[in-house]
Amino acid sequence: MTLSELNQRYALSNQLHFHALSDDYIIAEIANQYAEARVALQGGHILTYQARGEAPLLWVSQDAKFAAGKSVRGGVPICWPWFGAHATESTFPAHGHARTTPWQVLRTEALPDGTTRISLTICDTENGHTLWPHPSSVEIVITVGKTLHVELTTQNTGSQPFALGEALHTYFLISDVSNASVRGLDGCDYLDKVQGFSRHTQHGDIAIPAEVDRVYVDTEADCLILDRGLKRAIRISKQNSRSTVVWNPWIEKAEKMGDLGADGYRKMLCVESGNAFDNLVTVAPGDSHRLAVTYSTEPLNE
C-alpha cells in the first residue's frame, strides 16, 4: 500500500498520519492529548513514545539505521517467533524475522477516552514463512495514551502445535547507567549469558556496573527502572510473560556493535518482557497466545 493510500484509508484527523522517512521506510506518527509516538511499519517497531510534559520513555541510537531489511537499534523491536539464536539453524537471524519484516496496517482507532490505537500484522505468516514453516498469524496492537500499552498475539492456524519464543526488546532512556537500577526481580532465578548461561539467583535490586545480559525465568512480576538522575521510575507491567531480560552491553561490546552511538550504552537500559528458554509457550492448533505489556512512569522520591 502506498503512502497516499495509507493516509486515505487509515489516517485519523489530528491524531495519526503516515510519513515516509525514505522510499521504503514508512512510519505512523501519532499525537493526541496524552502523548506522541512513532511506529515503523517495518517490524511493527515502536520507535518513540513521550507522554506530554515528560522526558522520552524510549531510547533510540543516534546511529540507528532506518532502511528496508535493517533492524533499528532502539525503541521496541519485536523478537518473534524465537528469542536469541534459533534452536537448530545457526544461519537464521537472531530473535526471529519479525523485526525486519514489513507489517501491514489492520486498523487505526481514535478511542473515546482520547487514546489512539494502531493494529498491525505480518503479511506472510498464514501459509508459513521460509524461516517459520508453521501456519500462524501474528498481530501487534499499540495503544498510545497516558501509558504505552502493547499486545502481541500469535494464533496457530495450522494443524500441529508449535513452540513460541518472543519478547518486546524494549530500550529505555535513562539519565546515566550509573544512576539506574532495576527492582522487582529479587529472589528470581536467571540465566547469565555473560557467564555462559549459568544459573543464579537475584538478591536485591539489579545495578549495572558492567555488562549485564540476563534472562530471568518464571517471573510475572512488575519491574521498576529506578532512574535517580531523571527522578522517575519506569514501571513495566506485563501479562502472559514468564521471562524478563535485563541487558546493557557496556563499553567493549558497545564499541563492537557499530550502531549504538558514542557512549550510547550509558543512556539506555533494556528490560524485555517475553517468553524464552525455560518459558517457551506451546500454542495448540486453533489456539492463540497474547503477550501484553503496559509502560508507565511515576515520580521517584529516593
PDB file of C-alpha atoms in Angstrom:
ATOM      1  CA  MET A   1       0.000   0.000   0.000  1.00  0.00           C
ATOM      2  CA  THR A   2       1.419   3.393  -0.959  1.00  0.00           C
ATOM      3  CA  LEU A   3       1.879   6.283   1.444  1.00  0.00           C
ATOM      4  CA  SER A   4      -1.069   8.092  -0.126  1.00  0.00           C
ATOM      5  CA  GLU A   5      -3.283   5.019   0.157  1.00  0.00           C
ATOM      6  CA  LEU A   6      -2.316   4.524   3.814  1.00  0.00           C
ATOM      7  CA  ASN A   7      -3.248   8.082   4.672  1.00  0.00           C
ATOM      8  CA  GLN A   8      -6.501   7.920   2.731  1.00  0.00           C
ATOM      9  CA  ARG A   9      -7.599   4.712   4.435  1.00  0.00           C
ATOM     10  CA  TYR A  10      -6.092   4.807   7.916  1.00  0.00           C
ATOM     11  CA  ALA A  11      -5.155   8.378   8.883  1.00  0.00           C
ATOM     12  CA  LEU A  12      -7.033   9.830  11.861  1.00  0.00           C
ATOM     13  CA  SER A  13      -7.681  13.552  11.824  1.00  0.00           C
ATOM     14  CA  ASN A  14      -5.403  15.347  14.302  1.00  0.00           C
ATOM     15  CA  GLN A  15      -4.181  12.031  15.792  1.00  0.00           C
ATOM     16  CA  LEU A  16      -2.444   9.780  13.267  1.00  0.00           C
ATOM     17  CA  HIS A  17      -0.893  10.068   9.832  1.00  0.00           C
ATOM     18  CA  PHE A  18       1.762   8.237   7.843  1.00  0.00           C
ATOM     19  CA  HIS A  19       5.101   9.691   6.829  1.00  0.00           C
ATOM     20  CA  ALA A  20       7.979   8.288   4.733  1.00  0.00           C
ATOM     21  CA  LEU A  21      11.480   8.529   6.154  1.00  0.00           C
ATOM     22  CA  SER A  22      12.669   7.143   2.810  1.00  0.00           C
ATOM     23  CA  ASP A  23      11.137   5.478  -0.256  1.00  0.00           C
ATOM     24  CA  ASP A  24      10.931   2.145   1.556  1.00  0.00           C
ATOM     25  CA  TYR A  25      10.556   3.131   5.217  1.00  0.00           C
ATOM     26  CA  ILE A  26       7.144   4.375   6.348  1.00  0.00           C
ATOM     27  CA  ILE A  27       6.174   5.330   9.881  1.00  0.00           C
ATOM     28  CA  ALA A  28       2.902   6.141  11.610  1.00  0.00           C
ATOM     29  CA  GLU A  29       3.104   9.397  13.551  1.00  0.00           C
ATOM     30  CA  ILE A  30       0.688   9.582  16.489  1.00  0.00           C
ATOM     31  CA  ALA A  31      -0.118  12.658  18.567  1.00  0.00           C
ATOM     32  CA  ASN A  32      -3.010  13.069  20.983  1.00  0.00           C
ATOM     33  CA  GLN A  33      -3.749  14.970  24.187  1.00  0.00           C
ATOM     34  CA  TYR A  34      -1.691  12.495  26.235  1.00  0.00           C
ATOM     35  CA  ALA A  35       1.412  11.619  24.253  1.00  0.00           C
ATOM     36  CA  GLU A  36       3.292  11.389  20.968  1.00  0.00           C
ATOM     37  CA  ALA A  37       4.683   8.250  19.346  1.00  0.00           C
ATOM     38  CA  ARG A  38       6.146   6.945  16.090  1.00  0.00           C
ATOM     39  CA  VAL A  39       5.689   3.386  14.824  1.00  0.00           C
ATOM     40  CA  ALA A  40       7.555   1.917  11.851  1.00  0.00           C
ATOM     41  CA  LEU A  41       5.631  -0.410   9.549  1.00  0.00           C
ATOM     42  CA  GLN A  42       8.807  -2.412   9.105  1.00  0.00           C
ATOM     43  CA  GLY A  43       8.964  -4.674  12.120  1.00  0.00           C
ATOM     44  CA  GLY A  44       5.855  -3.180  13.760  1.00  0.00           C
ATOM     45  CA  HIS A  45       8.574  -1.294  15.601  1.00  0.00           C
ATOM     46  CA  ILE A  46       7.702   1.403  18.155  1.00  0.00           C
ATOM     47  CA  LEU A  47      10.430   3.993  17.644  1.00  0.00           C
ATOM     48  CA  THR A  48       9.388   6.691  20.113  1.00  0.00           C
ATOM     49  CA  TYR A  49       6.881   7.370  22.886  1.00  0.00           C
ATOM     50  CA  GLN A  50       6.745  10.507  25.001  1.00  0.00           C
ATOM     51  CA  ALA A  51       3.962  11.468  27.382  1.00  0.00           C
ATOM     52  CA  ARG A  52       3.125  15.154  27.481  1.00  0.00           C
ATOM     53  CA  GLY A  53       5.359  17.069  29.875  1.00  0.00           C
ATOM     54  CA  GLU A  54       7.721  14.127  30.431  1.00  0.00           C
ATOM     55  CA  ALA A  55      11.100  13.005  29.147  1.00  0.00           C
ATOM     56  CA  PRO A  56      11.007  10.407  26.332  1.00  0.00           C
ATOM     57  CA  LEU A  57      10.371   6.871  27.548  1.00  0.00           C
ATOM     58  CA  LEU A  58      12.324   5.096  24.811  1.00  0.00           C
ATOM     59  CA  TRP A  59      15.928   5.362  23.661  1.00  0.00           C
ATOM     60  CA  VAL A  60      16.981   5.201  20.008  1.00  0.00           C
ATOM     61  CA  SER A  61      20.631   5.266  18.983  1.00  0.00           C
ATOM     62  CA  GLN A  62      21.911   8.345  17.179  1.00  0.00           C
ATOM     63  CA  ASP A  63      23.465   5.858  14.740  1.00  0.00           C
ATOM     64  CA  ALA A  64      20.289   3.816  14.170  1.00  0.00           C
ATOM     65  CA  LYS A  65      19.658   2.811  10.548  1.00  0.00           C
ATOM     66  CA  PHE A  66      16.186   3.310   9.076  1.00  0.00           C
ATOM     67  CA  ALA A  67      16.258   1.200   5.922  1.00  0.00           C
ATOM     68  CA  ALA A  68      14.482  -1.795   4.415  1.00  0.00           C
ATOM     69  CA  GLY A  69      15.725  -5.061   5.857  1.00  0.00           C
ATOM     70  CA  LYS A  70      17.741  -3.400   8.636  1.00  0.00           C
ATOM     71  CA  SER A  71      16.926  -3.728  12.322  1.00  0.00           C
ATOM     72  CA  VAL A  72      16.739  -0.499  14.318  1.00  0.00           C
ATOM     73  CA  ARG A  73      18.862  -0.102  17.425  1.00  0.00           C
ATOM     74  CA  GLY A  74      16.427   1.228  19.991  1.00  0.00           C
ATOM     75  CA  GLY A  75      12.719   1.630  20.607  1.00  0.00           C
ATOM     76  CA  VAL A  76      10.756  -1.612  20.914  1.00  0.00           C
ATOM     77  CA  PRO A  77      11.973  -4.310  18.498  1.00  0.00           C
ATOM     78  CA  ILE A  78       9.756  -7.387  18.313  1.00  0.00           C
ATOM     79  CA  CYS A  79      11.548 -10.695  18.884  1.00  0.00           C
ATOM     80  CA  TRP A  80       9.326 -13.310  17.211  1.00  0.00           C
ATOM     81  CA  PRO A  81       8.860 -16.275  16.737  1.00  0.00           C
ATOM     82  CA  TRP A  82      12.028 -17.129  18.632  1.00  0.00           C
ATOM     83  CA  PHE A  83      14.248 -15.298  21.099  1.00  0.00           C
ATOM     84  CA  GLY A  84      18.029 -15.268  20.764  1.00  0.00           C
ATOM     85  CA  ALA A  85      19.668 -17.707  18.397  1.00  0.00           C
ATOM     86  CA  HIS A  86      17.476 -20.192  16.525  1.00  0.00           C
ATOM     87  CA  ALA A  87      17.420 -23.573  18.244  1.00  0.00           C
ATOM     88  CA  THR A  88      18.681 -25.560  15.235  1.00  0.00           C
ATOM     89  CA  GLU A  89      19.615 -23.203  12.372  1.00  0.00           C
ATOM     90  CA  SER A  90      22.666 -21.042  13.070  1.00  0.00           C
ATOM     91  CA  THR A  91      22.195 -19.060   9.842  1.00  0.00           C
ATOM     92  CA  PHE A  92      18.731 -17.835  10.832  1.00  0.00           C
ATOM     93  CA  PRO A  93      18.579 -14.288  12.235  1.00  0.00           C
ATOM     94  CA  ALA A  94      18.830 -13.784  15.979  1.00  0.00           C
ATOM     95  CA  HIS A  95      15.473 -13.004  17.603  1.00  0.00           C
ATOM     96  CA  GLY A  96      13.476 -14.123  14.547  1.00  0.00           C
ATOM     97  CA  HIS A  97      12.465 -12.357  11.354  1.00  0.00           C
ATOM     98  CA  ALA A  98       9.602 -10.156  12.583  1.00  0.00           C
ATOM     99  CA  ARG A  99      11.723  -7.100  13.371  1.00  0.00           C
ATOM    100  CA  THR A 100      12.927  -6.703   9.764  1.00  0.00           C
ATOM    101  CA  THR A 101       9.744  -7.882   8.007  1.00  0.00           C
ATOM    102  CA  PRO A 102       7.143  -5.481   6.541  1.00  0.00           C
ATOM    103  CA  TRP A 103       3.934  -5.366   8.578  1.00  0.00           C
ATOM    104  CA  GLN A 104       0.613  -4.173   7.220  1.00  0.00           C
ATOM    105  CA  VAL A 105      -1.955  -1.970   8.899  1.00  0.00           C
ATOM    106  CA  LEU A 106      -5.123  -3.759  10.012  1.00  0.00           C
ATOM    107  CA  ARG A 107      -6.918  -0.800  11.590  1.00  0.00           C
ATOM    108  CA  THR A 108      -6.461   2.511  13.379  1.00  0.00           C
ATOM    109  CA  GLU A 109      -8.785   3.854  16.069  1.00  0.00           C
ATOM    110  CA  ALA A 110      -9.369   7.124  17.900  1.00  0.00           C
ATOM    111  CA  LEU A 111     -10.820   5.770  21.137  1.00  0.00           C
ATOM    112  CA  PRO A 112     -13.469   7.572  23.232  1.00  0.00           C
ATOM    113  CA  ASP A 113     -11.037   8.153  26.113  1.00  0.00           C
ATOM    114  CA  GLY A 114      -8.709  10.179  23.859  1.00  0.00           C
ATOM    115  CA  THR A 115      -6.143   7.449  23.276  1.00  0.00           C
ATOM    116  CA  THR A 116      -5.029   6.280  19.835  1.00  0.00           C
ATOM    117  CA  ARG A 117      -4.639   2.684  18.662  1.00  0.00           C
ATOM    118  CA  ILE A 118      -2.928   1.099  15.679  1.00  0.00           C
ATOM    119  CA  SER A 119      -3.000  -2.620  14.844  1.00  0.00           C
ATOM    120  CA  LEU A 120      -0.503  -4.297  12.511  1.00  0.00           C
ATOM    121  CA  THR A 121       0.120  -7.811  11.221  1.00  0.00           C
ATOM    122  CA  ILE A 122       2.841  -9.601   9.282  1.00  0.00           C
ATOM    123  CA  CYS A 123       1.723 -10.248   5.732  1.00  0.00           C
ATOM    124  CA  ASP A 124       3.210 -13.668   5.060  1.00  0.00           C
ATOM    125  CA  THR A 125       2.683 -15.971   8.036  1.00  0.00           C
ATOM    126  CA  GLU A 126      -0.675 -17.527   7.205  1.00  0.00           C
ATOM    127  CA  ASN A 127       0.787 -20.182   4.899  1.00  0.00           C
ATOM    128  CA  GLY A 128       4.158 -20.303   6.624  1.00  0.00           C
ATOM    129  CA  HIS A 129       7.358 -18.330   6.155  1.00  0.00           C
ATOM    130  CA  THR A 130      10.650 -19.687   4.828  1.00  0.00           C
ATOM    131  CA  LEU A 131      12.128 -19.192   8.306  1.00  0.00           C
ATOM    132  CA  TRP A 132       8.956 -20.187  10.159  1.00  0.00           C
ATOM    133  CA  PRO A 133       7.063 -23.044   8.492  1.00  0.00           C
ATOM    134  CA  HIS A 134       4.158 -23.071  10.940  1.00  0.00           C
ATOM    135  CA  PRO A 135       0.866 -21.628   9.633  1.00  0.00           C
ATOM    136  CA  SER A 136       0.073 -18.810  12.019  1.00  0.00           C
ATOM    137  CA  SER A 137      -0.917 -15.190  12.321  1.00  0.00           C
ATOM    138  CA  VAL A 138       0.652 -12.505  14.489  1.00  0.00           C
ATOM    139  CA  GLU A 139      -0.786  -9.114  15.389  1.00  0.00           C
ATOM    140  CA  ILE A 140       0.553  -6.202  17.409  1.00  0.00           C
ATOM    141  CA  VAL A 141      -1.849  -3.690  18.925  1.00  0.00           C
ATOM    142  CA  ILE A 142      -0.290  -0.442  20.174  1.00  0.00           C
ATOM    143  CA  THR A 143      -2.317   1.981  22.310  1.00  0.00           C
ATOM    144  CA  VAL A 144      -0.863   5.436  22.889  1.00  0.00           C
ATOM    145  CA  GLY A 145      -2.233   7.387  25.842  1.00  0.00           C
ATOM    146  CA  LYS A 146      -1.108   8.329  29.343  1.00  0.00           C
ATOM    147  CA  THR A 147       0.647   4.978  29.209  1.00  0.00           C
ATOM    148  CA  LEU A 148       2.010   2.916  26.338  1.00  0.00           C
ATOM    149  CA  HIS A 149       0.175  -0.399  26.049  1.00  0.00           C
ATOM    150  CA  VAL A 150       1.322  -3.161  23.680  1.00  0.00           C
ATOM    151  CA  GLU A 151      -0.281  -6.519  22.896  1.00  0.00           C
ATOM    152  CA  LEU A 152       1.384  -9.180  20.744  1.00  0.00           C
ATOM    153  CA  THR A 153      -0.980 -12.011  19.787  1.00  0.00           C
ATOM    154  CA  THR A 154       0.026 -15.194  17.986  1.00  0.00           C
ATOM    155  CA  GLN A 155      -2.574 -17.606  16.624  1.00  0.00           C
ATOM    156  CA  ASN A 156      -1.876 -21.136  15.446  1.00  0.00           C
ATOM    157  CA  THR A 157      -3.849 -21.538  12.207  1.00  0.00           C
ATOM    158  CA  GLY A 158      -2.332 -24.935  11.393  1.00  0.00           C
ATOM    159  CA  SER A 159      -2.969 -28.499  12.478  1.00  0.00           C
ATOM    160  CA  GLN A 160       0.128 -29.041  14.651  1.00  0.00           C
ATOM    161  CA  PRO A 161       1.280 -27.367  17.884  1.00  0.00           C
ATOM    162  CA  PHE A 162       4.400 -25.207  17.854  1.00  0.00           C
ATOM    163  CA  ALA A 163       6.769 -23.772  20.453  1.00  0.00           C
ATOM    164  CA  LEU A 164       6.893 -19.986  20.518  1.00  0.00           C
ATOM    165  CA  GLY A 165       9.649 -17.705  21.804  1.00  0.00           C
ATOM    166  CA  GLU A 166       9.014 -13.964  21.934  1.00  0.00           C
ATOM    167  CA  ALA A 167       9.927 -10.686  23.577  1.00  0.00           C
ATOM    168  CA  LEU A 168       9.395  -6.966  23.392  1.00  0.00           C
ATOM    169  CA  HIS A 169      13.073  -5.942  23.367  1.00  0.00           C
ATOM    170  CA  THR A 170      12.428  -2.513  24.874  1.00  0.00           C
ATOM    171  CA  TYR A 171      15.222   0.085  25.104  1.00  0.00           C
ATOM    172  CA  PHE A 172      14.514   2.638  27.833  1.00  0.00           C
ATOM    173  CA  LEU A 173      16.046   6.087  28.002  1.00  0.00           C
ATOM    174  CA  ILE A 174      17.884   6.692  31.259  1.00  0.00           C
ATOM    175  CA  SER A 175      19.902   9.650  32.543  1.00  0.00           C
ATOM    176  CA  ASP A 176      23.037   7.564  33.013  1.00  0.00           C
ATOM    177  CA  VAL A 177      23.579   3.881  33.642  1.00  0.00           C
ATOM    178  CA  SER A 178      25.346   4.737  36.910  1.00  0.00           C
ATOM    179  CA  ASN A 179      22.116   6.326  38.171  1.00  0.00           C
ATOM    180  CA  ALA A 180      19.821   3.408  37.335  1.00  0.00           C
ATOM    181  CA  SER A 181      18.824   0.096  38.855  1.00  0.00           C
ATOM    182  CA  VAL A 182      16.063  -2.458  38.311  1.00  0.00           C
ATOM    183  CA  ARG A 183      13.680  -3.554  41.053  1.00  0.00           C
ATOM    184  CA  GLY A 184      11.151  -6.385  41.074  1.00  0.00           C
ATOM    185  CA  LEU A 185      13.261  -9.490  40.444  1.00  0.00           C
ATOM    186  CA  ASP A 186      14.606 -10.164  43.940  1.00  0.00           C
ATOM    187  CA  GLY A 187      14.645 -13.923  44.561  1.00  0.00           C
ATOM    188  CA  CYS A 188      14.217 -14.827  40.872  1.00  0.00           C
ATOM    189  CA  ASP A 189      16.473 -17.266  39.079  1.00  0.00           C
ATOM    190  CA  TYR A 190      18.250 -16.069  35.963  1.00  0.00           C
ATOM    191  CA  LEU A 191      20.422 -17.403  33.171  1.00  0.00           C
ATOM    192  CA  ASP A 192      23.552 -15.282  32.846  1.00  0.00           C
ATOM    193  CA  LYS A 193      24.746 -15.043  29.232  1.00  0.00           C
ATOM    194  CA  VAL A 194      27.929 -13.241  30.336  1.00  0.00           C
ATOM    195  CA  GLN A 195      28.822 -16.321  32.370  1.00  0.00           C
ATOM    196  CA  GLY A 196      27.955 -18.979  29.799  1.00  0.00           C
ATOM    197  CA  PHE A 197      24.243 -19.119  30.651  1.00  0.00           C
ATOM    198  CA  SER A 198      24.963 -20.369  34.164  1.00  0.00           C
ATOM    199  CA  ARG A 199      22.028 -20.183  36.563  1.00  0.00           C
ATOM    200  CA  HIS A 200      21.983 -17.799  39.526  1.00  0.00           C
ATOM    201  CA  THR A 201      19.506 -16.236  41.945  1.00  0.00           C
ATOM    202  CA  GLN A 202      18.969 -12.484  42.167  1.00  0.00           C
ATOM    203  CA  HIS A 203      19.422 -10.783  45.525  1.00  0.00           C
ATOM    204  CA  GLY A 204      18.079  -7.244  45.816  1.00  0.00           C
ATOM    205  CA  ASP A 205      17.937  -4.663  43.031  1.00  0.00           C
ATOM    206  CA  ILE A 206      19.975  -5.025  39.838  1.00  0.00           C
ATOM    207  CA  ALA A 207      22.773  -2.484  39.378  1.00  0.00           C
ATOM    208  CA  ILE A 208      24.676  -2.024  36.116  1.00  0.00           C
ATOM    209  CA  PRO A 209      28.408  -1.729  36.934  1.00  0.00           C
ATOM    210  CA  ALA A 210      29.486  -3.785  33.889  1.00  0.00           C
ATOM    211  CA  GLU A 211      27.952  -5.792  31.038  1.00  0.00           C
ATOM    212  CA  VAL A 212      24.631  -7.330  32.075  1.00  0.00           C
ATOM    213  CA  ASP A 213      22.807  -9.891  29.919  1.00  0.00           C
ATOM    214  CA  ARG A 214      20.393 -11.976  31.962  1.00  0.00           C
ATOM    215  CA  VAL A 215      17.193 -13.896  31.313  1.00  0.00           C
ATOM    216  CA  TYR A 216      15.080 -14.025  34.468  1.00  0.00           C
ATOM    217  CA  VAL A 217      12.742 -17.012  34.289  1.00  0.00           C
ATOM    218  CA  ASP A 218       9.443 -17.974  35.902  1.00  0.00           C
ATOM    219  CA  THR A 219       8.549 -14.403  36.839  1.00  0.00           C
ATOM    220  CA  GLU A 220       5.391 -12.440  36.074  1.00  0.00           C
ATOM    221  CA  ALA A 221       6.239  -9.544  38.411  1.00  0.00           C
ATOM    222  CA  ASP A 222       6.162  -5.860  37.576  1.00  0.00           C
ATOM    223  CA  CYS A 223       9.610  -4.336  37.174  1.00  0.00           C
ATOM    224  CA  LEU A 224      10.684  -0.797  38.004  1.00  0.00           C
ATOM    225  CA  ILE A 225      13.635   1.007  36.463  1.00  0.00           C
ATOM    226  CA  LEU A 226      14.739   3.450  39.143  1.00  0.00           C
ATOM    227  CA  ASP A 227      16.372   6.461  37.480  1.00  0.00           C
ATOM    228  CA  ARG A 228      17.770   8.793  40.111  1.00  0.00           C
ATOM    229  CA  GLY A 229      19.046  11.254  37.514  1.00  0.00           C
ATOM    230  CA  LEU A 230      15.627  11.829  35.916  1.00  0.00           C
ATOM    231  CA  LYS A 231      13.932  11.289  39.296  1.00  0.00           C
ATOM    232  CA  ARG A 232      11.468   8.852  37.805  1.00  0.00           C
ATOM    233  CA  ALA A 233      10.588   5.184  37.943  1.00  0.00           C
ATOM    234  CA  ILE A 234       9.554   3.379  34.774  1.00  0.00           C
ATOM    235  CA  ARG A 235       7.029   0.652  35.533  1.00  0.00           C
ATOM    236  CA  ILE A 236       6.865  -2.399  33.268  1.00  0.00           C
ATOM    237  CA  SER A 237       3.657  -4.312  33.941  1.00  0.00           C
ATOM    238  CA  LYS A 238       3.125  -7.484  31.913  1.00  0.00           C
ATOM    239  CA  GLN A 239       0.657 -10.302  31.303  1.00  0.00           C
ATOM    240  CA  ASN A 240       1.276 -13.794  29.906  1.00  0.00           C
ATOM    241  CA  SER A 241       5.020 -13.258  30.119  1.00  0.00           C
ATOM    242  CA  ARG A 242       7.182 -15.546  32.257  1.00  0.00           C
ATOM    243  CA  SER A 243      10.612 -14.182  31.266  1.00  0.00           C
ATOM    244  CA  THR A 244      12.236 -10.806  31.858  1.00  0.00           C
ATOM    245  CA  VAL A 245      15.518  -9.923  30.177  1.00  0.00           C
ATOM    246  CA  VAL A 246      17.828  -7.231  31.546  1.00  0.00           C
ATOM    247  CA  TRP A 247      20.554  -6.092  29.151  1.00  0.00           C
ATOM    248  CA  ASN A 248      23.216  -3.437  28.831  1.00  0.00           C
ATOM    249  CA  PRO A 249      26.235  -4.224  26.612  1.00  0.00           C
ATOM    250  CA  TRP A 250      28.686  -1.941  28.460  1.00  0.00           C
ATOM    251  CA  ILE A 251      31.782  -0.410  26.864  1.00  0.00           C
ATOM    252  CA  GLU A 252      33.666  -3.123  24.932  1.00  0.00           C
ATOM    253  CA  LYS A 253      30.659  -4.817  23.375  1.00  0.00           C
ATOM    254  CA  ALA A 254      29.023  -1.463  22.558  1.00  0.00           C
ATOM    255  CA  GLU A 255      32.110  -0.399  20.619  1.00  0.00           C
ATOM    256  CA  LYS A 256      31.953  -3.573  18.525  1.00  0.00           C
ATOM    257  CA  MET A 257      28.252  -3.230  17.714  1.00  0.00           C
ATOM    258  CA  GLY A 258      28.712  -0.239  15.422  1.00  0.00           C
ATOM    259  CA  ASP A 259      25.257   1.293  15.781  1.00  0.00           C
ATOM    260  CA  LEU A 260      24.957   2.067  19.496  1.00  0.00           C
ATOM    261  CA  GLY A 261      26.424   5.556  19.173  1.00  0.00           C
ATOM    262  CA  ALA A 262      29.167   7.222  21.177  1.00  0.00           C
ATOM    263  CA  ASP A 263      28.617   6.346  24.855  1.00  0.00           C
ATOM    264  CA  GLY A 264      25.144   5.127  23.887  1.00  0.00           C
ATOM    265  CA  TYR A 265      25.333   2.314  26.414  1.00  0.00           C
ATOM    266  CA  ARG A 266      25.288   4.909  29.216  1.00  0.00           C
ATOM    267  CA  LYS A 267      21.895   6.265  28.141  1.00  0.00           C
ATOM    268  CA  MET A 268      19.996   3.023  27.589  1.00  0.00           C
ATOM    269  CA  LEU A 269      18.813   0.006  29.510  1.00  0.00           C
ATOM    270  CA  CYS A 270      16.798  -2.881  28.101  1.00  0.00           C
ATOM    271  CA  VAL A 271      14.195  -4.555  30.280  1.00  0.00           C
ATOM    272  CA  GLU A 272      12.418  -7.005  27.998  1.00  0.00           C
ATOM    273  CA  SER A 273       9.148  -8.832  28.577  1.00  0.00           C
ATOM    274  CA  GLY A 274       8.649 -12.168  26.883  1.00  0.00           C
ATOM    275  CA  ASN A 275       8.798 -15.938  26.968  1.00  0.00           C
ATOM    276  CA  ALA A 276      12.172 -17.559  26.337  1.00  0.00           C
ATOM    277  CA  PHE A 277      14.380 -20.517  27.266  1.00  0.00           C
ATOM    278  CA  ASP A 278      12.602 -22.202  30.219  1.00  0.00           C
ATOM    279  CA  ASN A 279       9.405 -20.340  29.394  1.00  0.00           C
ATOM    280  CA  LEU A 280       8.700 -21.117  25.742  1.00  0.00           C
ATOM    281  CA  VAL A 281       4.973 -21.209  25.018  1.00  0.00           C
ATOM    282  CA  THR A 282       3.305 -24.133  23.253  1.00  0.00           C
ATOM    283  CA  VAL A 283       0.450 -22.928  21.057  1.00  0.00           C
ATOM    284  CA  ALA A 284      -2.021 -25.659  20.150  1.00  0.00           C
ATOM    285  CA  PRO A 285      -3.863 -25.767  16.797  1.00  0.00           C
ATOM    286  CA  GLY A 286      -6.638 -23.185  16.781  1.00  0.00           C
ATOM    287  CA  ASP A 287      -5.378 -21.534  19.973  1.00  0.00           C
ATOM    288  CA  SER A 288      -3.744 -18.173  20.437  1.00  0.00           C
ATOM    289  CA  HIS A 289      -1.300 -16.601  22.884  1.00  0.00           C
ATOM    290  CA  ARG A 290      -1.344 -12.923  23.884  1.00  0.00           C
ATOM    291  CA  LEU A 291       1.608 -11.145  25.448  1.00  0.00           C
ATOM    292  CA  ALA A 292       0.643  -7.749  26.889  1.00  0.00           C
ATOM    293  CA  VAL A 293       2.812  -5.039  28.461  1.00  0.00           C
ATOM    294  CA  THR A 294       1.977  -1.599  29.854  1.00  0.00           C
ATOM    295  CA  TYR A 295       4.732   1.002  30.268  1.00  0.00           C
ATOM    296  CA  SER A 296       4.215   3.948  32.609  1.00  0.00           C
ATOM    297  CA  THR A 297       6.224   6.366  34.740  1.00  0.00           C
ATOM    298  CA  GLU A 298       5.920   7.585  38.293  1.00  0.00           C
ATOM    299  CA  PRO A 299       7.898  10.015  40.461  1.00  0.00           C
ATOM    300  CA  LEU A 300      10.955   8.639  42.228  1.00  0.00           C
ATOM    301  CA  ASN A 301      11.439  10.011  45.703  1.00  0.00           C
ATOM    302  CA  GLU A 302      14.530   8.009  46.708  1.00  0.00           C
TER     303      GLU A 302
END
